[in-house]
Amino acid sequence: MFKGELDSAIIKGRDLEDLYLLESGAKKHGAKKILIRHYGEESTGGLTNDELLNMSEVIKNGSVLLESFEKRNNGFRYAYEWENNSVKLRLVVDDLNDGNKIFDFYSDRNFTDFRDASLHSGNHHYENNPTQKPLTSQEELLKTQENALKTQENALKTQENPLKTTQEAKNLSPLEQANAEKLAKLESEKLESEKEFTRLKEQEIVRKAALKKKLEHERGNAGNIESATKIEVGEDIPTHTQTQIPKSRVRLNEREIYDLNYAIVKAKDLKPSFTTGGTQKRTDMNEEQIKSIAENFDPKKIFGSGGFEDLPIVLHDGQVIAGNHRIQGMLNFTPKSRFAYERAIKEYYHIDLKPDELLVRVPHNRLNNTEINNLAASSNQGRFNSESDHAIAVLSHYEPKLKELEKQLNADSIYSLKNIVAKNLNFDKATHPNVGDSNLALLMFNMPRTKTQGIELLNRWQKEFSNDIKSYEKVKKMFVDNAGSFHNLIHDMSFPNVSLNAYLSDIMDRSFANLKNYQSTSESLKDLSEKFYKTNSLDMFEKSDQSTSDISEILGGAIARFARFDDPSKALFEALKSDNIKKGLKEFKIADVTKDMFNPNSKEFKDIDIYDFTHYLLMANREPNENNPSLKHLIQAVKDMQKESEKTIKEASKTSAKESEKGIKERAFKVIEDKEAFFKDLNAIKPTQLPREIDSFLNALNGVKNKENFIKHLKSKPDAKHRLAYLNLVEPTLKEPDITLIFKEQGKEVKKEHIKAFQGDPKTIYYFLVTQDNDSKLITGLRISDNYLKAEIGKADIIHSFIPQDS
């Protein structure tokens, strides 16, 4: 790329347009001044009249010299170079910050040996020597250029009237005739140049819009970075700070050092956690560790250890930043261990604790969300209870650089790609970047937050492969090594509709399962084809009640095949390279660079979806005409799934969406302007009792046509089980939402989110969200948290509140 996000084609288009404005006599374009600077000095090299009049040819035919790109105080400088008839012509462009542009044009000729350029040599009998003195200002340059152009304009006027006498034409000097011909040529090229510039500009706008839309979708499905996880901090618990004890300190790096106060708190106020989310960055509880602390407390293992290993660190509201296991063990103290604990506190800190008190450390300064998350994740470094703990820790550790990572990482080998990832994420300038951890962090970063998210599934499959750990490591290594490959494909605008990000964790999950359940690829193919292929065509397939008819399972099986290769990482790397995907799509007749005009169902590369990509992966590293009945049946099943998906997308729930919207309009609502104040109004919502029977959904949702297709649409999603579990909440949420959020793009409404509160037990309130896009399609949401609700409210352009005002 060149000049930020503009490539050389875009730059050429702009320079050609500016040069046309100059050569056609326009001295300004808005507030922009476009100037040609050529001093006629010996050092610049001579130019012929024809070369001067054809300066745009250097841009059209030459190359942008990437090494010439230079960031200057007043703008950018870059150069074009074109060799024509053994003469090197160079055009240097100064693109200034103030909107002005200067073209500096010269050749590699020795000026003193040059005899053709009458504009400089002054040896022509019909023209005075116009060799210029160096011009000192842009205004002088502009004036000189305008004078030169007047002659050209006069010549053009003569040419424009074909009825003028031949004698008038003969009165023109040879130079004027040449200028007239040139200007006529310029005029004819004007439209072509403008069209090319417009086309390139529109292409760039479309490309950026497509990338923005793709990344918004992919990021929307992706897991939250751990340090971006919103932590709800509650009210302060009573603490008695021990000012007589010197502050403790924990250090994350040279910049992040945190002072900690020692404080006495009531044991009952502490809130240890062993589920992911909030301040907890682990996925497993080590019951043996808790039991050891509770029953056989050894103060030497904790007191005086320093850093995160010392006394537990808690927030001012009692949430635990570091030491969940330690605190849980202390809460479970046996009398013997409690006695040992109190005696050690007395010896180490000269404090007498009451039986219901504990000594902890509390941050001296209030921490923001990112600081809390980083502290919590860093506390686990080097003492992981599981694979998932490790994944969470590295994800948080590499966060600053993950956000800045280039969209495309170009590498010619898997070894090179892994090291490029490590080098790019090496924010602490380590001499030897950690290749494994950095690639694991990137893989986790690009995975969605579903129940099979990579962070959780690593634990599960490590246990499943406890008797065959080599197979577990083989699959894990293949995915981690190719973190950069998945990253490239997710951001590859050659395939904007392949939302690989949304399926990545499921693909990894099914790959583990495939290797576990099948001894060979052929066995896997046979079973999958029997499971998904219906001999009685698409009609039979539509009637199948298999909720596991999920493209993720087939895609996972396709990738698991590479784990059986001699070098799994290399094999998958080659299959995921953009050029190889295009080659395969063409070879297997899935898609091509352009559509086949004789085949209305043909596709371009940019049109392929996850089903086409699955088709490609099933065929990768195979012969196009391979005679394998199981493979053929499985590919047909994928095509059937694709047809069903396309049909569902077009038909699902349009009637329901319209009726819901009508019902909503008839209810009184308030337009919210003060979002912060509205957060307090959320407490006034009167939640609806949760329906008990999920089967009642089909009977309740009377307004929905094509209900069966709607259900199948839900089943095709990676998180189908979760969506189906909440189906019975869709209808009441659409008909009587508590809140409707409206989102706009460029002034047009593009999406609505309907939110309703439900109550299970007396202490628990759930929020349920259903999304309605601008095409009236319903996209079922899930149960959402308070934090997610507030985040969506914060992003909404318009908020309609149906919360009763008198409540």
Short mmCIF file of C-alpha atoms in Angstrom, two decimals, residues 471-481:
data_model
loop_
_atom_site.label_atom_id
_atom_site.label_comp_id
_atom_site.label_asym_id
_atom_site.label_seq_id
_atom_site.Cartn_x
_atom_site.Cartn_y
_atom_site.Cartn_z
CA SER A 471 -3.32 -36.09 18.73
CA TYR A 472 -4.57 -33.19 20.85
CA GLU A 473 -1.30 -31.31 20.40
CA LYS A 474 -1.36 -32.03 16.66
CA VAL A 475 -4.74 -30.34 16.14
CA LYS A 476 -4.00 -27.49 18.53
CA LYS A 477 -0.62 -26.79 16.92
CA MET A 478 -2.14 -26.82 13.43
CA PHE A 479 -4.67 -24.15 14.44
CA VAL A 480 -2.24 -22.04 16.48
CA ASP A 481 0.46 -22.12 13.79
#
